[in-house]
Tab-separated table of C-alpha atoms and ligand atoms in Angstrom:
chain	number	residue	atom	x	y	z
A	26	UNK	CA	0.000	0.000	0.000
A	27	UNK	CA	1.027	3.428	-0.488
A	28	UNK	CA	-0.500	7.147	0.507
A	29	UNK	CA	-2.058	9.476	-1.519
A	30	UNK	CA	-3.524	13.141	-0.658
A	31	UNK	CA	-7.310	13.405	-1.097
A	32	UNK	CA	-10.370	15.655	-0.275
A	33	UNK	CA	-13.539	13.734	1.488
A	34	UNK	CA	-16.627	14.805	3.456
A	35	UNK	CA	-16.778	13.211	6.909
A	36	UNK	CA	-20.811	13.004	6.968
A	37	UNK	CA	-23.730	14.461	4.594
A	38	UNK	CA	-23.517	17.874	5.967
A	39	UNK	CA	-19.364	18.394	6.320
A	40	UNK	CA	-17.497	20.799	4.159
A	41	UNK	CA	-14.880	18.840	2.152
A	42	UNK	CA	-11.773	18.379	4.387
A	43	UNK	CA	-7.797	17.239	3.389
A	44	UNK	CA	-7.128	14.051	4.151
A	45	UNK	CA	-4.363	10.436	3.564
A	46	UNK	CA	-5.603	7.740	1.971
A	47	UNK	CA	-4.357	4.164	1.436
A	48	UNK	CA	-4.250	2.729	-2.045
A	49	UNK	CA	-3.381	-0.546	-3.171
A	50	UNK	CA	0.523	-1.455	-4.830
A	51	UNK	CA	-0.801	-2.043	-8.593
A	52	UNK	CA	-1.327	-6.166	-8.691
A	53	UNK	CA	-0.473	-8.195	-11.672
A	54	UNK	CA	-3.346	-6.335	-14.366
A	55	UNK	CA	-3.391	-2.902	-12.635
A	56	UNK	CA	-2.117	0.826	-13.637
A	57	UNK	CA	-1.793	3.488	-11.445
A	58	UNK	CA	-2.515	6.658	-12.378
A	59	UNK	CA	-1.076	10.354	-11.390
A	60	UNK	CA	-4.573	11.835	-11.644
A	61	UNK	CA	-3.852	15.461	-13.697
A	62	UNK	CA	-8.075	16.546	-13.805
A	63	UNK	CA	-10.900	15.458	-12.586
A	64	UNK	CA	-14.226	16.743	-13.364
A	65	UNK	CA	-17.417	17.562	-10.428
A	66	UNK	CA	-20.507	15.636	-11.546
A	67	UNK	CA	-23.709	16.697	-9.881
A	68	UNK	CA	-24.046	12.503	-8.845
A	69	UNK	CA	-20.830	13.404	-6.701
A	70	UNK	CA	-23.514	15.656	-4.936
A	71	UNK	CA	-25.955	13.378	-4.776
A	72	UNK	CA	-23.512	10.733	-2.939
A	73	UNK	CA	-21.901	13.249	-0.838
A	74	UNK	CA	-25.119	14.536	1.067
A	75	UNK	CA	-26.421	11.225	0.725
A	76	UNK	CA	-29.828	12.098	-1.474
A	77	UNK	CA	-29.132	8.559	-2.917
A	78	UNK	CA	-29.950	6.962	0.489
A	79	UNK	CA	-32.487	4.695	-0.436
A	80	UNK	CA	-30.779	3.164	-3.350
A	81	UNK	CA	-27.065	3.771	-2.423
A	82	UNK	CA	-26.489	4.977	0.724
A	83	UNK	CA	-23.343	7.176	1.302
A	84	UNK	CA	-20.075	5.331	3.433
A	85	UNK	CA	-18.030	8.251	5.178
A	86	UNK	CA	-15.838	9.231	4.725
A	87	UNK	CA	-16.613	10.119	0.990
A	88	UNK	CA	-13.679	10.794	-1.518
A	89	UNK	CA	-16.191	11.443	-4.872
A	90	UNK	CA	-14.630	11.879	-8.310
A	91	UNK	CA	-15.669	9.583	-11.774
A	92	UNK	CA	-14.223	12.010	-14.609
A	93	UNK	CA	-10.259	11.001	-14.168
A	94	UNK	CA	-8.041	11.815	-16.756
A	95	UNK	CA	-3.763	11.552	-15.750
A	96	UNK	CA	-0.868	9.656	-16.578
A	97	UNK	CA	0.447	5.946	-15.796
A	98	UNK	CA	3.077	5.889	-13.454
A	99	UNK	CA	3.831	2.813	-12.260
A	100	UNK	CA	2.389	-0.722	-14.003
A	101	UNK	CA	1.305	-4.088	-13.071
A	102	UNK	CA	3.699	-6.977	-14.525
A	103	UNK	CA	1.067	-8.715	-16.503
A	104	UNK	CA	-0.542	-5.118	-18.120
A	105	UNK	CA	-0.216	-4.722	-21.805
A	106	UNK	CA	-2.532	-2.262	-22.963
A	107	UNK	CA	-0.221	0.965	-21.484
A	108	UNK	CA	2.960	2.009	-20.616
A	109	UNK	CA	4.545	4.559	-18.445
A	110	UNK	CA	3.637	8.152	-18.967
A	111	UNK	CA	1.256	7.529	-20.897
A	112	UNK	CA	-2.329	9.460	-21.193
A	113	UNK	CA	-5.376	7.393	-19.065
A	114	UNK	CA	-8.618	7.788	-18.107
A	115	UNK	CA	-10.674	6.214	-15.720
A	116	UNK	CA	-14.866	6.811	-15.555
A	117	UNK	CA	-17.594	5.185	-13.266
A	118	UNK	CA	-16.493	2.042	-12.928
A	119	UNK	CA	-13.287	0.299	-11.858
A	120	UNK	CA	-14.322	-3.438	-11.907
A	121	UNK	CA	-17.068	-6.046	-12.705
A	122	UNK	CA	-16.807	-9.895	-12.570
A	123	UNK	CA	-15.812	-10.296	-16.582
A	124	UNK	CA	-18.519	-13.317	-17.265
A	125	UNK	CA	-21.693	-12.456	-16.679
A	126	UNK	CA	-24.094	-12.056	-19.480
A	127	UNK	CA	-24.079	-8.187	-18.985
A	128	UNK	CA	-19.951	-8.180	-19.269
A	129	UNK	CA	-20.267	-10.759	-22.302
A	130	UNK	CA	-22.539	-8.192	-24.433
A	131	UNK	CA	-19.691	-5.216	-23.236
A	132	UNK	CA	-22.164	-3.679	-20.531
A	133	UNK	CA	-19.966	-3.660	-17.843
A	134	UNK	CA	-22.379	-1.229	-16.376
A	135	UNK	CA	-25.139	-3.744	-15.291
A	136	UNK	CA	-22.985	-6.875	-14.074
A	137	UNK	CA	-24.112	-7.776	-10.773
A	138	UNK	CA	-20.814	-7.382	-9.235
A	139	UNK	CA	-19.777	-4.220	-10.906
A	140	UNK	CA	-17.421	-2.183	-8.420
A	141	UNK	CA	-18.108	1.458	-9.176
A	142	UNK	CA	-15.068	3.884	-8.488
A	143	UNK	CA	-16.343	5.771	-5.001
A	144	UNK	CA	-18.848	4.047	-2.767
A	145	UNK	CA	-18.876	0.724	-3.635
A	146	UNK	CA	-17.065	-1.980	-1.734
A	147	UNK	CA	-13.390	-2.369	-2.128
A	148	UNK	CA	-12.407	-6.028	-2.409
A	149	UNK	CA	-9.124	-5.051	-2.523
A	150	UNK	CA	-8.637	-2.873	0.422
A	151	UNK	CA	-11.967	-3.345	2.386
A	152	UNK	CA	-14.291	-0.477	3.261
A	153	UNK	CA	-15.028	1.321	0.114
A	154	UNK	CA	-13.519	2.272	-3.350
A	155	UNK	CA	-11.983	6.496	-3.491
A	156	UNK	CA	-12.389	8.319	-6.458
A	157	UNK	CA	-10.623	11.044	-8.312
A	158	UNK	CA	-10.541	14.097	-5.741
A	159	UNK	CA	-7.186	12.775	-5.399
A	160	UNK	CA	-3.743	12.969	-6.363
A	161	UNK	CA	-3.662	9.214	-8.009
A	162	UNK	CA	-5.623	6.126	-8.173
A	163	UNK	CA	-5.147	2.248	-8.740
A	164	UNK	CA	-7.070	0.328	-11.385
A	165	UNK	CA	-7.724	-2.836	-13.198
A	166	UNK	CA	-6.374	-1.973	-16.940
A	167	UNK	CA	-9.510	-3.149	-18.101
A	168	UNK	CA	-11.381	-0.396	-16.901
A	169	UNK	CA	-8.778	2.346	-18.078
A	170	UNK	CA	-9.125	4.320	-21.375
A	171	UNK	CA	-6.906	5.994	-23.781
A	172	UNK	CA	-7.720	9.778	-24.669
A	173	UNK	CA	-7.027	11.128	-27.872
A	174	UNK	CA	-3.892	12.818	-27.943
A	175	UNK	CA	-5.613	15.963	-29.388
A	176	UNK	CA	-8.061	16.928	-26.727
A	177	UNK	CA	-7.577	19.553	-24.320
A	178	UNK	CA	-6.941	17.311	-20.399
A	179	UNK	CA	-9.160	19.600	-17.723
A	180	UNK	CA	-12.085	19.483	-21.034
A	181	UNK	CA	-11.554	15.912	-21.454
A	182	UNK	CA	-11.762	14.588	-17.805
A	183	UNK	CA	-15.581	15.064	-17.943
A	184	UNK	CA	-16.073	13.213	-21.254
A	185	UNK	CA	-15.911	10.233	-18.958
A	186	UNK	CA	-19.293	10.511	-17.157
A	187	UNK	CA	-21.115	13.240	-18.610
A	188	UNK	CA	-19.464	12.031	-22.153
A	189	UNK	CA	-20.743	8.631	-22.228
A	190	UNK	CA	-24.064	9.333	-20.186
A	191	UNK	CA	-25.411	10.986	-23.047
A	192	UNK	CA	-23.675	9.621	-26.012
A	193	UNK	CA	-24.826	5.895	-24.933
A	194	UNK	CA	-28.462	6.698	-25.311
A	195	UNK	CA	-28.162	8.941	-28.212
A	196	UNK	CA	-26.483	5.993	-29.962
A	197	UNK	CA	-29.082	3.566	-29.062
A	198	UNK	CA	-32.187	5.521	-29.982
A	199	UNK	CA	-30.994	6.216	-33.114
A	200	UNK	CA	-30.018	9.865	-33.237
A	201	UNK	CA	-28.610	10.504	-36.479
A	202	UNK	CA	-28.776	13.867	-39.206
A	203	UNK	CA	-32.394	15.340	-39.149
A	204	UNK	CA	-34.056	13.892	-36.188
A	205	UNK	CA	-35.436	16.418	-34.210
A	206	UNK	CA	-33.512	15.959	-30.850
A	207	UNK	CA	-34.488	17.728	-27.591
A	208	UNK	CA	-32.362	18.495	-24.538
A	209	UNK	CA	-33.628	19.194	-21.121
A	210	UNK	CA	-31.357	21.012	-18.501
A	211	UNK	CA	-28.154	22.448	-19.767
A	212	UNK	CA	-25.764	21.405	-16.824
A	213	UNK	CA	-22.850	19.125	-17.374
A	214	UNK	CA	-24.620	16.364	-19.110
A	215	UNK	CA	-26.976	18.671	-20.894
A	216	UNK	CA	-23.929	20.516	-22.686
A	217	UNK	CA	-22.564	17.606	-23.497
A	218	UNK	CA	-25.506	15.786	-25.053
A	219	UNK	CA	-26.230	19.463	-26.928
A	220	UNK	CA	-22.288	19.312	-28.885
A	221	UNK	CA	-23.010	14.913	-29.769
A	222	UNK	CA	-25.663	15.560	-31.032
A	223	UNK	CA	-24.811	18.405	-32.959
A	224	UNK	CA	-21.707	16.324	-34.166
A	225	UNK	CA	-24.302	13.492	-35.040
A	226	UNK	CA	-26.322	15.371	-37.329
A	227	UNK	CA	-29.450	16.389	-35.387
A	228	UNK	CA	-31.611	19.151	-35.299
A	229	UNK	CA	-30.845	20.095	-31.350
A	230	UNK	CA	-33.200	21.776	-29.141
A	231	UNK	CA	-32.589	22.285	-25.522
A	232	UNK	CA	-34.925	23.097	-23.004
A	233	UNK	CA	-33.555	24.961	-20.282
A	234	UNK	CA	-34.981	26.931	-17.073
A	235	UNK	CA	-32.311	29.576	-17.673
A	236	UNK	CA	-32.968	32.383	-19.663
A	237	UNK	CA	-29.429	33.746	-19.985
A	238	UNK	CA	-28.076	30.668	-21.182
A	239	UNK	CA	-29.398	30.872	-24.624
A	240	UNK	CA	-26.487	32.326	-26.501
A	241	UNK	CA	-24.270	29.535	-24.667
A	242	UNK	CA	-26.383	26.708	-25.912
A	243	UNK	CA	-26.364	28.641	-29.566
A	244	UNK	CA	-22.841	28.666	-29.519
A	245	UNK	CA	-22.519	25.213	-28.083
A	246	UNK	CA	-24.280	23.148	-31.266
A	247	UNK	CA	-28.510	24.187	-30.501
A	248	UNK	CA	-30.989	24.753	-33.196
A	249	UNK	CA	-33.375	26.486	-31.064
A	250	UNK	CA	-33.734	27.063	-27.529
A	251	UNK	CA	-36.878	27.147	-25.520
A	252	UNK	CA	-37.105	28.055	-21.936
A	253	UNK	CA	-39.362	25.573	-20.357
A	254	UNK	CA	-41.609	27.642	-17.906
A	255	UNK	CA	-42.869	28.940	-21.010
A	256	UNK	CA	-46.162	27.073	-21.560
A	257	UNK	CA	-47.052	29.116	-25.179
A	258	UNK	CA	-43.617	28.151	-26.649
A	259	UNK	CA	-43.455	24.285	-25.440
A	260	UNK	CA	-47.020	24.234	-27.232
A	261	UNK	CA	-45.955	25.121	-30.383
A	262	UNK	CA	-43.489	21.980	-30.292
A	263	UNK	CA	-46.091	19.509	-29.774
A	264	UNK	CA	-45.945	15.770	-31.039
A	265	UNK	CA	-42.297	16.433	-32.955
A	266	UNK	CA	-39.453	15.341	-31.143
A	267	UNK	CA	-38.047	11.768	-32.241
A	268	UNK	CA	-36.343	11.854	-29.287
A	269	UNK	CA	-35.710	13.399	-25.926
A	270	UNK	CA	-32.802	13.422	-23.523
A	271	UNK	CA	-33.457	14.444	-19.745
A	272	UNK	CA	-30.541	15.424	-17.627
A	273	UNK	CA	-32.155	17.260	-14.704
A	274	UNK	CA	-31.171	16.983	-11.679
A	275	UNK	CA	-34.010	17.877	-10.003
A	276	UNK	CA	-37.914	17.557	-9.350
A	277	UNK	CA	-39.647	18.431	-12.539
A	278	UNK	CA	-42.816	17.275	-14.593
A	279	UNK	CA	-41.489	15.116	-16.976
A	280	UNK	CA	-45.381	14.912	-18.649
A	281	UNK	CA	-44.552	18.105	-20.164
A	282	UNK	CA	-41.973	16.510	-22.419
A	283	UNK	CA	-43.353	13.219	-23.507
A	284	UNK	CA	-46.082	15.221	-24.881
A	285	UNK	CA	-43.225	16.636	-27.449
A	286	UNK	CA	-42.460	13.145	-28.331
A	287	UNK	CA	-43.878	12.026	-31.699
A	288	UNK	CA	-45.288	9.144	-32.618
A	289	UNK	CA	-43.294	6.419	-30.963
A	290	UNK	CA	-40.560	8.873	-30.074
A	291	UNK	CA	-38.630	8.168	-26.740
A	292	UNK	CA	-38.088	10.110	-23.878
A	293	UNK	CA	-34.631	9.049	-21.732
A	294	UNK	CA	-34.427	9.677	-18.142
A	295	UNK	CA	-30.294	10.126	-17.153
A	296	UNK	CA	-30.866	12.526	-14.634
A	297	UNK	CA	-31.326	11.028	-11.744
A	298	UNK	CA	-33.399	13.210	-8.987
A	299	UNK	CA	-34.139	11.402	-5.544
A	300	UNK	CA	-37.762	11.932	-5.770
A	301	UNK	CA	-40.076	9.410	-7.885
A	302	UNK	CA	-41.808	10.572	-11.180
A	303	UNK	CA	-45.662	10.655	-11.611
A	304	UNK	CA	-46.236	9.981	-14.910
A	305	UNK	CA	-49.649	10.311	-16.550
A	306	UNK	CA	-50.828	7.473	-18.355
A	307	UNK	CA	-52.356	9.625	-21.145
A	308	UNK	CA	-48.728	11.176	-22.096
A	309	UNK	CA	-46.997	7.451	-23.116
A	310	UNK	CA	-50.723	5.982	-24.854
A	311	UNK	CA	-51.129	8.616	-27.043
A	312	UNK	CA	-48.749	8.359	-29.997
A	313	UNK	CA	-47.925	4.666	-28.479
A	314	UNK	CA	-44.083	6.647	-27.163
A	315	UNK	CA	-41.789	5.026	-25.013
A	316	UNK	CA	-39.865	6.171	-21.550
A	317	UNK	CA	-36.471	4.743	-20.585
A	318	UNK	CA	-33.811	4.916	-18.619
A	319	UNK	CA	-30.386	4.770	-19.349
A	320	UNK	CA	-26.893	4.853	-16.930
A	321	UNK	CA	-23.290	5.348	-18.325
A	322	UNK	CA	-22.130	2.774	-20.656
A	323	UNK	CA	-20.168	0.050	-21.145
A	324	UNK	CA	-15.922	0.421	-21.607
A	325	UNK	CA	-16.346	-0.749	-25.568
A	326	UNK	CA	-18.651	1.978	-25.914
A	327	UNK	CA	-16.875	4.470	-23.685
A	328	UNK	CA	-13.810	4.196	-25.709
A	329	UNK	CA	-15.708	4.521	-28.707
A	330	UNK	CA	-17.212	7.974	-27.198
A	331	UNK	CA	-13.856	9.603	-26.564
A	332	UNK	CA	-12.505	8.511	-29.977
A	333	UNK	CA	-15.251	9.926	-31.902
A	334	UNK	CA	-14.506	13.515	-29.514
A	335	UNK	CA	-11.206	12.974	-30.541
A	336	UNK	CA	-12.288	13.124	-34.057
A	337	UNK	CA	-14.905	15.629	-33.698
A	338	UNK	CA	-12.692	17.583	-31.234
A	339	UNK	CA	-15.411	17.942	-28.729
A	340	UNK	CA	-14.734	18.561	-24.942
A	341	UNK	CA	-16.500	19.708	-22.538
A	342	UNK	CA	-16.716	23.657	-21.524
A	343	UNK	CA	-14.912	23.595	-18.203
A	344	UNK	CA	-14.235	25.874	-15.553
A	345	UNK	CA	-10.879	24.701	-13.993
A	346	UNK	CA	-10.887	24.997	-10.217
A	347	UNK	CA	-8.147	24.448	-7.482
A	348	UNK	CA	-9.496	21.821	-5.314
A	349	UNK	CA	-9.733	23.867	-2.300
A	350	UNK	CA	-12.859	25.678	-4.057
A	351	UNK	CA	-14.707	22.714	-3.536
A	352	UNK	CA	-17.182	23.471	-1.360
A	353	UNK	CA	-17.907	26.518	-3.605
A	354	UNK	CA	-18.347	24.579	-6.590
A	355	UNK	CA	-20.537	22.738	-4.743
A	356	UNK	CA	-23.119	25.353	-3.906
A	357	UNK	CA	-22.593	26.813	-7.410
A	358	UNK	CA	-23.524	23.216	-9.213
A	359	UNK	CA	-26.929	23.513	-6.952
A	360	UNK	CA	-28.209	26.750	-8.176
A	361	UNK	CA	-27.153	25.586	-12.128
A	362	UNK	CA	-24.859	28.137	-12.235
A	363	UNK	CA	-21.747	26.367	-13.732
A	364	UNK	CA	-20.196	26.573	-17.574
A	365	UNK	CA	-20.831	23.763	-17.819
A	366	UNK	CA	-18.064	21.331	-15.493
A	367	UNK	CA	-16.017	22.272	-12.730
A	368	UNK	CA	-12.956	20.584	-13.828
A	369	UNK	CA	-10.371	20.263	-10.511
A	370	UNK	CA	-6.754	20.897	-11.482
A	371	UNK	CA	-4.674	18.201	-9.111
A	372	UNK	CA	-1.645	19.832	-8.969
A	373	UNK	CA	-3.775	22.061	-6.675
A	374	UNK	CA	-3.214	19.139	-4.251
A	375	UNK	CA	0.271	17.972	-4.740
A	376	UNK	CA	1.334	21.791	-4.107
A	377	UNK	CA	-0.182	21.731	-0.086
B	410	LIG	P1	-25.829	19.760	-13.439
B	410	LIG	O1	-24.582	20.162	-14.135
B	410	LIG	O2	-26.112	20.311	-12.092
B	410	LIG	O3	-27.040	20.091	-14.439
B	410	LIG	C1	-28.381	19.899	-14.104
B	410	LIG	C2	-29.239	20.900	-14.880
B	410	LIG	O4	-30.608	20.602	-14.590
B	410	LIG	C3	-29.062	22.337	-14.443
B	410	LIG	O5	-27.981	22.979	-15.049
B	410	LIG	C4	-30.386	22.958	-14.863
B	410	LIG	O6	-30.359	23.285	-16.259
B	410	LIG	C5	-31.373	21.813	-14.674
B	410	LIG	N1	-32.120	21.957	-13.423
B	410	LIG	C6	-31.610	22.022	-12.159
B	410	LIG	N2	-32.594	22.157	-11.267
B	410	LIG	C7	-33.757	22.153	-11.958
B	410	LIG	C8	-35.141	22.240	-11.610
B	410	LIG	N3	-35.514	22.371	-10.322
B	410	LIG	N4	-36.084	22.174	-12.586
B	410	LIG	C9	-35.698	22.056	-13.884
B	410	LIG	N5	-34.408	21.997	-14.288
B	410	LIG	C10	-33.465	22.046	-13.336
B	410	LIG	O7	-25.905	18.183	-13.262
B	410	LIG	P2	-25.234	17.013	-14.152
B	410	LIG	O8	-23.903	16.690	-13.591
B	410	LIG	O9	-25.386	17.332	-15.581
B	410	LIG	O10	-26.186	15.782	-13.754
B	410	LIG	C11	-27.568	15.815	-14.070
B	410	LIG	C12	-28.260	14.608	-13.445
B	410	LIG	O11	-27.809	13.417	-14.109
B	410	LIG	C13	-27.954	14.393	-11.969
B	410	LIG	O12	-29.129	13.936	-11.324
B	410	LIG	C14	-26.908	13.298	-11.982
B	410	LIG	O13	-26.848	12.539	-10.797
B	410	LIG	C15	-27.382	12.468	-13.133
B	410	LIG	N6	-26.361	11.602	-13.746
B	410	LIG	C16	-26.770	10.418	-14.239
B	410	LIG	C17	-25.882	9.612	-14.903
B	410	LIG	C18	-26.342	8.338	-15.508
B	410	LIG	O14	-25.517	7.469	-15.790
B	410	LIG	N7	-27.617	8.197	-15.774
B	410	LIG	C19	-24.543	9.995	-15.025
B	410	LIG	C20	-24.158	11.227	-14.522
B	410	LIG	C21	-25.071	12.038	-13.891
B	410	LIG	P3	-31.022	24.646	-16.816
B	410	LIG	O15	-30.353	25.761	-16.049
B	410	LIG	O16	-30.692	24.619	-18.254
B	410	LIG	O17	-32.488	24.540	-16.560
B	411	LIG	ZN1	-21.153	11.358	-13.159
């Protein structure tokens, strides 16, 4: 085992606090990783004040962080895939069990024993797994990713979670040039699913309870932009959206939207608010559409995401912070006032 520097919160309600962690000596398969970047994802503030208790309650202390990008520094004897120096990322998850159906089809993401990288039960080290508000990490090389030499580090880090979160469903549902594609909340995700979509073809409307973001999501790749607590304008869109992607993080009506859905068009939840949805029977019968779900994505699919932003030069639009702002960003990310990732510089940390 060695130490590494990281920020966690001791309960829900603690600021974040400096603190030594143990992580494991990199086994046979592992890489470990000087983390450069790692981006704030509003599910970090879910886990840290425990809103998730129901379905994943919080272990303190917490040490959040899912958007990794750094360099390898030291390597297990059996890894192949890397070698020292070189450019890595590291996402959601850090391990599954490798033969399960789920792992067999490349979705990682729904194995049974899929060991996600804060919060979940390290069978390593006991307790549970750290993430990325830390100077480095340890992982199985099969859950670490290559980023295209070309993209910009603190933009890239967040292509990891809010990358693949909306690029996965996007993919699936068929989003290609001319569907009519809309976009609800422009937060981290939101932004994100606003440039793939652009790059994919679509025509991209977001929905957004933000006035002055419109000439942001203009600039970013929208069509149009409508803000949603405008009842006249939301009209005027009925029954034309192929497809919908939600990335609030909060309670909203979601019947609003799947009356924008055409006929059999598809609303996706990724957002992930703590509170249940009521959703009115009328809104999914009508024009026979469809409501799913969708989380992350599998590490076939994740690599495929950053190589096509490699190609397409798309990161995300990141405001770099030292990792003492934390508890800042924090506060900031609750009243949707962030363009559009915090993205924490590490050398922040290895300078205290
Ligand atoms: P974020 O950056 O905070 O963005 C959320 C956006 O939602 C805000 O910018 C805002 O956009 C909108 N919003 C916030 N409060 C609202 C309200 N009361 N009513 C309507 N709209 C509201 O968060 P994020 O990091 O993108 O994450 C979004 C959600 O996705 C979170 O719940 C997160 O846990 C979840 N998530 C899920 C996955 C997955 O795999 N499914 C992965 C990552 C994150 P406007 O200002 O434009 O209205
Ligand atoms: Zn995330």
């Amino acid at each position: 085992m060695y130490k590494s520097k990281a920020y966690s919160a001791a309960t829900a309600k603690s600021p974040f606090a400096r603190t030594t962690i143990s992580r494991r000596d990199p086994t046979e398969h592992d890489i470990q990783i000087e983390i450069l970047f790692c981006g704030i994802c509003h599910s970090d503030l879910h886990t840290v004040r425990n809103e998730w208790n129901e379905i994943m309650p919080t272990v303190y202390p917490c040490i959040p962080g899912h958007e990794i990008v750094g360099r390898v520094t030291r390597l297990g004897s059996a890894v192949s895939k890397f070698k020292l120096g070189d450019l890595a990322a590291v996402g959601c998850m850090v391990d599954s069990d490798g033969t399960c159906p789920e792992c067999r089809a490349g979705l990682e993401q729904f194995c049974p024993n899929m060991t996600l990288t804060y919060n979940s039960p390290d069978k390593h080290l006991g307790g549970v797994t750290y993430g990325g508000y830390s100077d480095s990490i340890v992982v199985d090389e099969r859950f670490v990713l290559r980023v295209p030499s070309n993209l910009d580090l603190a933009g890239a880090a967040p292509l990891l979670c809010a990358g693949i979160t909306t690029y996965s469903p996007m993919r699936r549902w068929g989003v290609t040039k001319d569907k009519k594609v809309g976009v609800v909340g422009l937060g981290g995700l939101g932004h994100m699913a606003v440039k793939i979509a652009h790059a994919l073809g679509a025509h991209v409307v977001v929905f957004t309870t933000s006035p002055h973001k419109k000439d942001d999501a203009l600039r970013l790749g929208a069509d149009e932009i409508i803000v949603s607590r405008d009842a006249d304008e939301m009209h005027k869109h009925a029954s034309s959206f192929d497809f919908i992607l939600d990335a609030v993080s909060a309670e909203h009506d979601i019947n609003t939207y799947l009356n924008l859905l055409r006929r059999d068009g598809n609303l996706t939840l990724v957002g992930l608010p703590a509170k249940p949805f009521a959703v009115a029977a009328p809104s999914l019968l009508f024009g026979r559409r469809s409501l799913s779900g969708s989380i992350i994505g599998g590490i076939a699919e994740t690599q495929e995401m950053l190589d096509f932003c490699g190609a397409h030069n798309i990161t995300s639009d990141v405001e770099v912070i030292p990792i003492q702002k934390l508890d800042e960003a924090y506060e900031r990310l609750l009243k949707s006032d962030v363009k559009y990732r915090f993205s924490i510089d590490l050398a922040s940390l290895k300078s205290e």
